[in-house]
Tab-separated table of C-alpha atoms in Angstrom:
chain	number	residue	atom	x	y	z
A	1338	MET	CA	-43.943	13.598	42.792
A	1339	HIS	CA	-40.051	14.140	42.466
A	1340	ALA	CA	-39.480	11.025	44.607
A	1341	ALA	CA	-41.616	9.012	42.552
A	1342	LEU	CA	-39.866	9.835	39.368
A	1343	TRP	CA	-36.328	8.971	40.602
A	1344	ASP	CA	-37.194	6.189	42.127
A	1345	GLU	CA	-38.938	4.894	38.508
A	1346	VAL	CA	-35.462	5.935	36.549
A	1347	GLN	CA	-33.164	4.844	38.989
A	1348	GLY	CA	-35.463	1.058	39.349
A	1349	SER	CA	-36.907	-1.089	37.162
A	1350	CYS	CA	-39.277	1.314	35.643
A	1351	ASP	CA	-42.855	0.532	35.954
A	1352	VAL	CA	-43.987	2.410	33.046
A	1353	THR	CA	-47.622	2.987	34.569
A	1354	LYS	CA	-45.875	4.513	37.740
A	1355	LEU	CA	-43.682	6.826	35.746
A	1356	GLN	CA	-46.513	7.919	33.718
A	1357	LYS	CA	-48.429	8.335	37.153
A	1358	ALA	CA	-45.359	10.709	38.455
A	1359	LEU	CA	-45.431	12.470	35.085
A	1360	ASP	CA	-49.113	13.345	35.288
A	1361	GLY	CA	-48.349	14.821	38.674
A	1362	GLY	CA	-46.558	17.560	37.070
A	1363	VAL	CA	-43.065	17.652	36.671
A	1364	GLU	CA	-40.658	20.088	35.243
A	1365	PRO	CA	-38.860	19.042	32.937
A	1366	SER	CA	-35.169	21.531	34.132
A	1367	VAL	CA	-35.412	18.761	37.233
A	1368	VAL	CA	-31.806	17.475	38.088
A	1369	LEU	CA	-30.645	15.235	40.573
A	1370	ASP	CA	-26.676	15.338	41.314
A	1371	GLY	CA	-26.784	16.804	38.054
A	1372	TRP	CA	-28.415	14.235	36.234
A	1373	THR	CA	-32.036	14.276	34.190
A	1374	PRO	CA	-33.756	11.430	34.696
A	1375	ILE	CA	-33.300	10.411	31.385
A	1376	HIS	CA	-29.478	10.008	32.709
A	1377	PHE	CA	-30.532	7.570	35.190
A	1378	LEU	CA	-32.811	5.529	32.728
A	1379	CYS	CA	-30.133	5.654	30.090
A	1380	ASP	CA	-27.521	4.582	32.997
A	1381	SER	CA	-29.628	1.836	34.683
A	1382	ARG	CA	-28.374	-1.656	33.874
A	1383	SER	CA	-31.663	-3.419	35.913
A	1384	VAL	CA	-34.596	-1.810	33.392
A	1385	ASP	CA	-35.921	-3.882	30.807
A	1386	PRO	CA	-35.496	-2.785	27.240
A	1387	ALA	CA	-39.218	-2.091	26.324
A	1388	ALA	CA	-39.648	-0.335	29.553
A	1389	ARG	CA	-36.539	1.479	29.247
A	1390	ALA	CA	-37.668	2.489	25.497
A	1391	GLU	CA	-41.129	3.454	26.811
A	1392	GLY	CA	-39.760	5.502	29.864
A	1393	LEU	CA	-37.335	7.555	27.825
A	1394	ARG	CA	-40.359	8.165	24.982
A	1395	LEU	CA	-42.881	9.317	28.136
A	1396	LEU	CA	-40.060	11.323	29.485
A	1397	LEU	CA	-39.107	13.129	26.149
A	1398	GLN	CA	-42.983	13.791	25.295
A	1399	ALA	CA	-43.166	15.869	28.780
A	1400	GLY	CA	-40.167	17.580	27.769
A	1401	PHE	CA	-37.081	16.554	29.422
A	1402	ASP	CA	-33.853	17.418	26.942
A	1403	SER	CA	-32.218	14.695	24.813
A	1404	ASN	CA	-29.338	16.694	25.309
A	1405	ALA	CA	-29.125	17.698	28.564
A	1406	VAL	CA	-25.296	17.358	29.872
A	1407	ASP	CA	-23.647	16.657	33.219
A	1408	GLU	CA	-20.801	18.729	34.579
A	1409	ASN	CA	-18.596	16.409	32.569
A	1410	GLY	CA	-20.479	16.927	29.520
A	1411	TRP	CA	-21.941	13.959	29.340
A	1412	SER	CA	-25.899	13.144	27.409
A	1413	ALA	CA	-28.279	10.697	28.537
A	1414	LEU	CA	-26.708	9.133	24.951
A	1415	HIS	CA	-23.416	8.812	25.954
A	1416	LEU	CA	-24.381	7.112	28.920
A	1417	LEU	CA	-26.907	4.775	27.275
A	1418	CYS	CA	-23.456	3.851	24.881
A	1419	LYS	CA	-21.402	3.222	27.489
A	1420	ASN	CA	-24.267	0.625	29.053
A	1421	LYS	CA	-22.652	-2.711	29.909
A	1422	SER	CA	-25.957	-4.491	30.028
A	1423	GLY	CA	-26.297	-4.410	25.846
A	1424	GLU	CA	-25.053	-7.695	26.013
A	1425	ASP	CA	-28.251	-9.444	27.539
A	1426	GLU	CA	-30.417	-6.814	26.391
A	1427	ASP	CA	-31.184	-4.892	23.529
A	1428	LEU	CA	-30.671	-1.186	23.363
A	1429	VAL	CA	-31.430	-0.815	19.832
A	1430	GLN	CA	-34.947	0.878	20.628
A	1431	ALA	CA	-33.858	3.379	23.623
A	1432	ILE	CA	-31.190	4.839	20.952
A	1433	GLN	CA	-33.950	4.528	18.519
A	1434	GLN	CA	-35.988	7.385	20.973
A	1435	LEU	CA	-33.023	9.465	21.890
A	1436	LEU	CA	-32.348	10.122	18.136
A	1437	VAL	CA	-35.866	10.537	17.334
A	1438	ALA	CA	-35.573	13.424	20.063
A	1439	LYS	CA	-33.158	15.192	18.154
A	1440	ALA	CA	-30.048	13.484	20.181
A	1441	ASN	CA	-26.651	15.179	19.397
A	1442	VAL	CA	-25.016	12.058	17.895
A	1443	ASN	CA	-21.624	14.154	17.760
A	1444	LEU	CA	-22.170	16.268	21.106
A	1445	GLN	CA	-18.360	14.922	22.504
A	1446	THR	CA	-17.844	14.967	26.504
A	1447	LEU	CA	-15.376	17.499	27.780
A	1448	ASP	CA	-13.788	15.012	30.314
A	1449	ASN	CA	-12.344	13.451	27.055
A	1450	LYS	CA	-13.329	14.507	24.219
A	1451	LYS	CA	-15.451	11.121	23.210
A	1452	SER	CA	-18.460	11.248	21.286
A	1453	ALA	CA	-20.997	8.797	21.656
A	1454	LEU	CA	-19.969	6.222	18.904
A	1455	HIS	CA	-16.191	6.333	20.612
A	1456	ILE	CA	-17.865	5.341	23.582
A	1457	LEU	CA	-20.274	2.632	21.985
A	1458	CYS	CA	-17.200	1.038	20.524
A	1459	GLU	CA	-15.226	0.903	23.369
A	1460	ASN	CA	-18.292	-0.806	25.278
A	1461	GLU	CA	-17.278	-4.652	25.747
A	1462	ALA	CA	-21.205	-5.299	25.307
A	1463	VAL	CA	-21.500	-3.586	22.147
A	1464	SER	CA	-23.737	-5.220	19.764
A	1465	GLU	CA	-23.969	-5.476	16.237
A	1466	ASN	CA	-27.715	-4.348	15.956
A	1467	THR	CA	-27.037	-1.167	18.144
A	1468	LEU	CA	-23.786	-0.302	16.319
A	1469	ALA	CA	-25.945	-0.605	13.076
A	1470	ALA	CA	-28.766	1.581	14.968
A	1471	LEU	CA	-26.070	4.642	16.267
A	1472	LEU	CA	-24.542	4.428	12.772
A	1473	GLU	CA	-27.866	5.045	10.964
A	1474	ALA	CA	-27.720	8.469	13.025
A	1475	ASP	CA	-24.803	9.250	10.798
A	1476	PRO	CA	-22.559	10.248	12.914
A	1477	ASP	CA	-18.635	12.051	12.151
A	1478	VAL	CA	-16.721	8.301	12.077
A	1479	ASN	CA	-13.595	10.549	12.055
A	1480	LEU	CA	-13.921	12.584	15.655
A	1481	LEU	CA	-10.924	12.516	17.364
A	1482	ASP	CA	-11.290	12.111	21.591
A	1483	LYS	CA	-8.400	13.352	23.659
A	1484	ASP	CA	-6.054	10.755	23.111
A	1485	GLY	CA	-6.234	11.352	18.915
A	1486	ASN	CA	-8.630	8.186	18.682
A	1487	THR	CA	-11.174	7.749	16.262
A	1488	PRO	CA	-14.288	5.283	17.228
A	1489	LEU	CA	-12.553	2.916	14.896
A	1490	HIS	CA	-9.480	2.719	17.137
A	1491	TYR	CA	-11.758	1.648	20.003
A	1492	LEU	CA	-13.658	-0.593	17.737
A	1493	ALA	CA	-10.193	-2.668	16.744
A	1494	GLU	CA	-9.384	-2.965	20.057
A	1495	ASN	CA	-12.494	-4.150	21.674
A	1496	HIS	CA	-12.160	-8.122	22.089
A	1497	TYR	CA	-15.601	-8.636	21.803
A	1498	VAL	CA	-15.591	-6.856	17.557
A	1499	SER	CA	-17.110	-9.333	15.122
A	1500	ASP	CA	-16.446	-9.354	11.389
A	1501	ARG	CA	-20.413	-7.352	10.535
A	1502	MET	CA	-19.003	-4.695	13.426
A	1503	PHE	CA	-15.593	-3.901	11.855
A	1504	SER	CA	-17.340	-3.939	8.267
A	1505	LEU	CA	-20.437	-1.774	9.263
A	1506	MET	CA	-17.552	0.729	10.403
A	1507	LEU	CA	-15.196	0.900	7.433
A	1508	ALA	CA	-18.816	0.859	5.027
A	1509	PHE	CA	-19.487	4.699	6.713
A	1510	GLN	CA	-16.149	6.438	4.986
A	1511	THR	CA	-14.083	5.736	7.849
A	1512	ASN	CA	-10.540	6.977	7.438
A	1513	VAL	CA	-8.308	3.723	8.366
A	1514	ASN	CA	-4.986	6.114	8.279
A	1515	ILE	CA	-5.748	8.400	10.823
A	1516	LEU	CA	-2.809	8.542	13.752
A	1517	ASN	CA	-3.646	8.698	17.606
A	1518	ASN	CA	-0.950	9.909	20.063
A	1519	PHE	CA	0.681	7.039	19.927
A	1520	GLN	CA	1.164	7.182	16.267
A	1521	SER	CA	-1.282	4.203	15.707
A	1522	THR	CA	-4.322	3.515	13.126
A	1523	PRO	CA	-6.896	1.282	14.123
A	1524	ALA	CA	-4.825	-1.477	11.475
A	1525	HIS	CA	-2.178	-1.390	14.261
A	1526	TYR	CA	-5.016	-2.003	17.533
A	1527	ILE	CA	-6.937	-4.883	15.147
A	1528	CYS	CA	-3.350	-6.778	14.349
A	1529	GLN	CA	-3.030	-6.915	18.348
A	1530	ASN	CA	-6.385	-8.188	18.992
A	1531	SER	CA	-6.942	-11.859	19.474
A	1532	CYS	CA	-10.697	-11.685	17.454
A	1533	ALA	CA	-8.040	-10.278	14.245
A	1534	THR	CA	-9.627	-12.171	11.107
A	1535	GLN	CA	-8.479	-12.526	7.935
A	1536	LEU	CA	-11.454	-10.681	6.811
A	1537	MET	CA	-10.763	-7.780	8.662
A	1538	ILE	CA	-7.528	-7.436	7.027
A	1539	ARG	CA	-8.962	-8.029	3.691
A	1540	ASP	CA	-11.649	-4.873	4.698
A	1541	LEU	CA	-8.555	-2.706	5.773
A	1542	LEU	CA	-7.051	-3.101	2.243
A	1543	LYS	CA	-10.125	-2.172	0.332
A	1544	HIS	CA	-10.569	0.616	2.259
A	1545	LYS	CA	-7.025	1.420	1.233
A	1546	VAL	CA	-4.853	0.821	4.866
A	1547	ASN	CA	-1.284	1.913	5.063
A	1548	PHE	CA	0.339	-1.143	6.819
A	1549	ASN	CA	3.826	0.089	6.625
A	1550	ILE	CA	3.006	3.019	9.062
A	1551	LYS	CA	5.250	2.993	12.116
A	1552	ASN	CA	4.042	3.634	15.751
A	1553	ASN	CA	5.647	5.547	18.270
A	1554	ILE	CA	8.258	2.103	18.881
A	1555	GLY	CA	8.386	1.870	15.404
A	1556	ASN	CA	6.131	-0.936	14.924
A	1557	THR	CA	3.933	-1.772	11.603
A	1558	PRO	CA	0.478	-3.486	12.320
A	1559	VAL	CA	2.504	-6.329	10.275
A	1560	HIS	CA	5.120	-6.637	13.329
A	1561	TYR	CA	1.846	-6.900	15.729
A	1562	LEU	CA	0.164	-9.307	13.197
A	1563	CYS	CA	3.217	-11.678	13.489
A	1564	GLU	CA	3.377	-11.267	17.469
A	1565	ASN	CA	-0.287	-12.173	18.078
A	1566	ASP	CA	-1.216	-15.783	18.785
A	1567	VAL	CA	-4.557	-16.119	16.149
A	1568	VAL	CA	-1.836	-15.141	13.146
A	1569	THR	CA	-1.774	-17.590	10.198
A	1570	VAL	CA	-0.863	-17.646	7.029
A	1571	ASP	CA	-3.882	-16.765	5.269
A	1572	MET	CA	-3.923	-13.584	7.033
A	1573	LEU	CA	-0.566	-13.343	5.411
A	1574	LYS	CA	-1.232	-14.245	2.354
A	1575	GLU	CA	-4.328	-11.434	2.636
A	1576	ILE	CA	-1.804	-8.549	3.774
A	1577	MET	CA	0.918	-9.555	0.873
A	1578	ASN	CA	-1.905	-9.938	-1.803
A	1579	ASP	CA	-1.052	-5.900	-1.613
A	1580	LYS	CA	2.329	-5.012	-3.933
A	1581	HIS	CA	2.674	-1.829	-1.305
A	1582	VAL	CA	3.472	-3.878	2.030
A	1583	ASN	CA	6.933	-3.974	3.183
A	1584	VAL	CA	7.696	-6.891	5.700
A	1585	THR	CA	11.093	-5.341	5.579
A	1586	ILE	CA	10.164	-2.516	8.252
A	1587	PRO	CA	12.545	-2.407	11.224
A	1588	ASN	CA	11.172	-1.423	14.390
A	1589	ALA	CA	12.781	0.646	17.406
A	1590	LEU	CA	14.926	-2.905	18.006
A	1591	GLY	CA	16.134	-3.474	14.754
A	1592	LYS	CA	13.407	-6.282	14.102
A	1593	LEU	CA	11.303	-7.428	11.108
A	1594	ALA	CA	7.997	-8.508	11.541
A	1595	CYS	CA	8.941	-12.105	11.213
A	1596	ASP	CA	11.561	-11.919	13.778
A	1597	TYR	CA	7.935	-11.758	16.271
A	1598	ILE	CA	6.676	-15.032	14.797
A	1599	PRO	CA	5.854	-17.217	17.626
A	1600	SER	CA	8.045	-20.764	17.679
A	1601	GLN	CA	4.815	-22.817	17.106
A	1602	LYS	CA	4.006	-20.850	14.013
A	1603	ALA	CA	6.892	-22.071	11.499
A	1604	ASP	CA	4.475	-22.125	8.768
A	1605	CYS	CA	3.698	-18.385	9.089
A	1606	LEU	CA	7.777	-17.981	9.287
A	1607	ALA	CA	8.520	-19.959	6.208
A	1608	TYR	CA	5.633	-18.117	4.260
A	1609	LEU	CA	6.788	-14.334	5.426
A	1610	GLN	CA	10.689	-15.044	4.861
A	1611	LYS	CA	9.568	-15.277	1.439
A	1612	PHE	CA	9.284	-11.680	1.176
A	1613	VAL	CA	12.368	-10.895	2.962
A	1614	ALA	CA	16.073	-10.740	1.402
A	1615	PRO	CA	18.392	-12.951	3.387
A	1616	ASN	CA	21.362	-10.030	4.533
A	1617	LEU	CA	19.469	-7.587	2.997
A	1618	LEU	CA	18.507	-5.654	6.005
A	1619	PRO	CA	20.060	-6.771	8.724
A	1620	ALA	CA	18.262	-7.860	12.242
A	1621	ASN	CA	20.794	-5.596	14.250
A	1622	CYS	CA	20.064	-2.739	11.776
A	1623	ASN	CA	19.163	0.977	13.443
A	1624	SER	CA	15.983	2.196	12.136
A	1625	ASN	CA	16.282	5.581	13.535
A	1626	ALA	CA	19.045	5.860	10.142
A	1627	THR	CA	19.137	4.930	6.906
A	1628	ALA	CA	20.409	1.308	6.247
A	1629	GLU	CA	24.196	2.116	4.135
A	1630	ILE	CA	23.462	1.421	0.485
A	1631	GLY	CA	25.656	-1.106	-1.194
A	1632	GLY	CA	28.495	-0.882	-3.036
A	1633	GLU	CA	32.058	0.223	-3.552
A	1634	ASP	CA	33.870	3.070	-1.596
A	1635	PRO	CA	35.375	5.616	-4.229
A	1636	SER	CA	36.353	8.435	-1.857
A	1637	GLU	CA	40.069	7.207	-1.656
A	1638	LEU	CA	40.148	6.570	-5.333
A	1639	PRO	CA	42.172	9.458	-7.469
A	1640	GLU	CA	40.124	10.566	-10.528
A	1641	PRO	CA	38.587	9.884	-12.935
A	1642	LEU	CA	38.497	6.420	-11.281
A	1643	ARG	CA	36.116	8.246	-8.222
A	1644	SER	CA	33.527	9.468	-10.853
A	1645	ALA	CA	33.439	6.326	-12.790
A	1646	LEU	CA	33.135	3.922	-9.621
A	1647	VAL	CA	30.454	6.306	-8.332
A	1648	ALA	CA	28.394	6.230	-11.360
A	1649	TRP	CA	29.098	2.470	-11.635
A	1650	ASN	CA	27.391	2.096	-7.722
A	1651	MET	CA	24.357	3.934	-8.731
A	1652	SER	CA	23.927	1.074	-11.887
A	1653	LEU	CA	23.780	-1.536	-9.320
A	1654	PRO	CA	20.042	-2.742	-7.860
A	1655	PRO	CA	18.836	-1.525	-4.729
A	1656	PHE	CA	20.756	-2.789	-1.330
A	1657	ASP	CA	22.905	-2.252	1.555
A	1658	ALA	CA	26.060	-2.756	2.558
A	1659	GLY	CA	25.142	-6.128	4.713
A	1660	PHE	CA	24.151	-7.480	1.081
A	1661	TYR	CA	27.195	-6.265	-0.852
A	1662	ASN	CA	29.443	-7.892	1.667
A	1663	VAL	CA	27.787	-11.141	1.359
A	1664	VAL	CA	28.234	-11.701	-1.849
A	1665	SER	CA	31.485	-9.956	-1.966
A	1666	CYS	CA	32.640	-13.071	-0.244
A	1667	GLU	CA	30.379	-15.212	-1.823
A	1668	ALA	CA	33.137	-18.235	-3.118
A	1669	THR	CA	31.596	-18.427	-6.758
A	1670	PHE	CA	32.145	-15.005	-7.342
A	1671	GLU	CA	35.598	-14.195	-5.013
A	1672	PRO	CA	37.861	-14.378	-7.870
A	1673	ILE	CA	36.215	-11.923	-10.099
A	1674	TYR	CA	35.985	-9.132	-7.210
A	1675	ASP	CA	39.636	-10.228	-5.950
A	1676	GLU	CA	40.184	-9.452	-9.900
A	1677	VAL	CA	38.214	-6.132	-9.677
A	1678	GLN	CA	40.600	-5.301	-6.545
A	1679	GLU	CA	43.736	-5.719	-7.980
A	1680	ILE	CA	43.400	-4.200	-11.580
A	1681	SER	CA	42.007	-1.107	-9.267
A	1682	ARG	CA	45.179	-0.668	-7.814
A	1683	HIS	CA	47.291	-0.549	-11.263
A	1684	ALA	CA	44.435	1.966	-12.859
A	1685	SER	CA	45.237	3.896	-9.775
A	1686	GLU	CA	48.724	4.051	-10.659
A	1687	ASN	CA	48.305	4.926	-14.515
A	1688	LEU	CA	45.690	7.754	-14.867
A	1689	GLY	CA	43.606	8.384	-17.733
A	1690	GLU	CA	40.151	7.356	-19.263
A	1691	SER	CA	42.151	5.809	-22.620
A	1692	SER	CA	44.982	3.936	-20.212
A	1693	PRO	CA	44.855	0.363	-21.197
A	1694	ALA	CA	44.647	-0.270	-17.377
A	1695	PHE	CA	41.594	2.339	-16.438
A	1696	ILE	CA	39.580	0.499	-20.002
A	1697	ALA	CA	40.639	-3.068	-17.992
A	1698	TRP	CA	39.224	-1.863	-14.955
A	1699	LYS	CA	36.157	-1.050	-16.219
A	1700	LYS	CA	35.804	-4.041	-18.058
A	1701	SER	CA	36.494	-6.061	-14.731
A	1702	LEU	CA	33.608	-3.958	-13.112
A	1703	GLU	CA	31.173	-4.837	-15.697
A	1704	LYS	CA	32.141	-8.652	-15.077
A	1705	TRP	CA	31.882	-7.935	-11.007
A	1706	ARG	CA	28.450	-6.235	-11.968
A	1707	ALA	CA	27.139	-9.233	-13.685
A	1708	CYS	CA	27.930	-11.239	-10.352
A	1709	ILE	CA	26.007	-8.838	-8.535
A	1710	LEU	CA	23.007	-8.592	-10.917
A	1711	LEU	CA	23.123	-12.448	-10.868
A	1712	ALA	CA	23.266	-12.618	-6.856
A	1713	TYR	CA	20.325	-10.158	-6.539
A	1714	ALA	CA	18.105	-11.794	-8.974
A	1715	ALA	CA	18.217	-15.251	-7.288
A	1716	LEU	CA	18.571	-13.505	-3.389
A	1717	VAL	CA	16.042	-11.199	-3.601
A	1718	PRO	CA	12.201	-12.138	-4.607
A	1719	PRO	CA	11.207	-9.914	-7.433
A	1720	ASN	CA	8.220	-8.692	-5.865
A	1721	ILE	CA	9.879	-6.538	-3.428
A	1722	TRP	CA	12.699	-5.087	-5.576
A	1723	HIS	CA	10.288	-1.768	-5.585
A	1724	GLN	CA	10.293	-1.775	-1.937
A	1725	TYR	CA	14.178	-1.532	-1.670
A	1726	ALA	CA	14.011	0.879	-4.730
A	1727	GLU	CA	11.882	2.990	-2.651
A	1728	HIS	CA	13.876	2.328	0.548
A	1729	PHE	CA	17.665	2.718	-0.765
A	1730	GLN	CA	16.481	5.641	-3.183
A	1731	ARG	CA	18.254	3.601	-6.137
A	1732	PRO	CA	16.129	2.778	-8.683
A	1733	VAL	CA	16.128	-0.933	-10.138
A	1734	PRO	CA	18.746	-1.212	-13.096
A	1735	SER	CA	16.627	-1.032	-16.825
A	1736	ASP	CA	18.647	-4.480	-17.453
A	1737	LEU	CA	17.592	-5.913	-14.705
A	1738	LEU	CA	13.848	-5.275	-15.121
A	1739	LYS	CA	14.176	-6.538	-18.912
A	1740	ALA	CA	15.115	-9.986	-17.643
A	1741	LEU	CA	12.066	-9.624	-15.090
A	1742	GLY	CA	10.145	-12.486	-17.110
A	1743	LYS	CA	12.996	-14.842	-16.613
A	1744	VAL	CA	13.459	-14.102	-13.038
A	1745	GLU	CA	10.255	-14.442	-12.065
A	1746	ALA	CA	9.970	-17.923	-13.918
A	1747	ALA	CA	12.942	-19.137	-11.674
A	1748	TRP	CA	11.419	-18.075	-8.404
A	1749	LYS	CA	7.828	-19.863	-9.675
A	1750	GLN	CA	10.065	-23.072	-10.367
A	1751	PHE	CA	12.628	-22.630	-6.733
A	1752	PRO	CA	10.165	-20.402	-4.525
A	1753	GLU	CA	11.620	-21.602	-1.142
A	1754	GLN	CA	15.253	-19.380	0.194
A	1755	THR	CA	16.620	-23.026	0.592
A	1756	GLN	CA	16.269	-23.415	-3.003
A	1757	ARG	CA	18.396	-20.532	-3.920
A	1758	ARG	CA	21.243	-23.157	-5.833
A	1759	GLY	CA	18.145	-23.966	-8.577
A	1760	ARG	CA	17.254	-20.198	-9.104
A	1761	PHE	CA	21.006	-19.097	-9.294
A	1762	GLN	CA	21.915	-22.383	-12.186
A	1763	ALA	CA	18.488	-21.232	-13.716
A	1764	LEU	CA	19.519	-17.352	-13.509
A	1765	ALA	CA	23.691	-18.325	-14.106
A	1766	ASP	CA	22.890	-18.087	-18.504
A	1767	VAL	CA	20.878	-14.839	-17.946
A	1768	PHE	CA	23.126	-12.474	-16.026
A	1769	THR	CA	26.872	-14.069	-17.711
A	1770	PRO	CA	29.878	-12.308	-16.204
């Protein structure tokens, strides 16, 4: 009788013959090579869906354990979720039979600590209905396998993922910001996936995804999306609708996300560059170190000039040394900057806060600061000021914030980076040296 049983669960599973084998008396503890009949039936790819479901019902009714595991900790549910025939046949009925029999949906394998949901999300034959059926059992969607992956990590990497599958997973309180052993979130993987869509990005943002997280090589999800051939302006717009997304984060190679946009995606590059201020974060910067904050070097000045210059530096907008050098060399501002340097030398020779030279020096610094505010307002999009404030740990000056409405109007009138001259002219009267 045992031979007849094994023939059916490893073959096409003729339900009538299976019932006859069971009626002949079979111990529910019987195994073959460590597998129960349920294991074999769930692993087989040559069984009709209805026959598989009915066969499972008969075996479970006969007392076979739905949670029996092999030496690697694999249960029948694990094998069913790994079954590659899901694309050609419906596994829903079989999953439901196992769940009705109290199959442990959160049981993790011994070899790689994967749950049934991990395995199903990794399966390229996964279907929307099969995923929905397993989720109805309320599995722990945030379980970690041995590599620190959640099921969503695998679904995001699966090249057969659909919008509905992604939405189903996110609807079950999935933590979208869990880092695996490679310091990657599911967003890192979906942004590399050729099946990535605008709707998936929108769903991630609805669930508070952090697109600024850097993985073990310094890439954010936006780096990968920009490198993906399926990237579109609409996808990038979806991301940039979140004011917290920072596209000026360099990776381990010092590259920004926009540096990876394919040459044939000129529209994407033009759009994303609106959110990257020129010269503010040079492409060759070292992401392992904080960029040197911009301003004048007070180290060689005597007191009280040194203290005054330190305070003056803190009154500037947040930017790096590269940006400050560019503004200092701007032909329009060069005479004023040269004047500051000349008066500084006189003030160093005539110390004292009440000396005419010191007072003249402070006035020249105020003129120079107005030039810097003008350059910052004209070159750095106001919607990313807060990002630079966080990055350089220097707040946006209050007088610059008071002019925010006029700055936004100038950027609305002249939105392209190539229209900087128009913004300079529109804001010249706002920041008068």
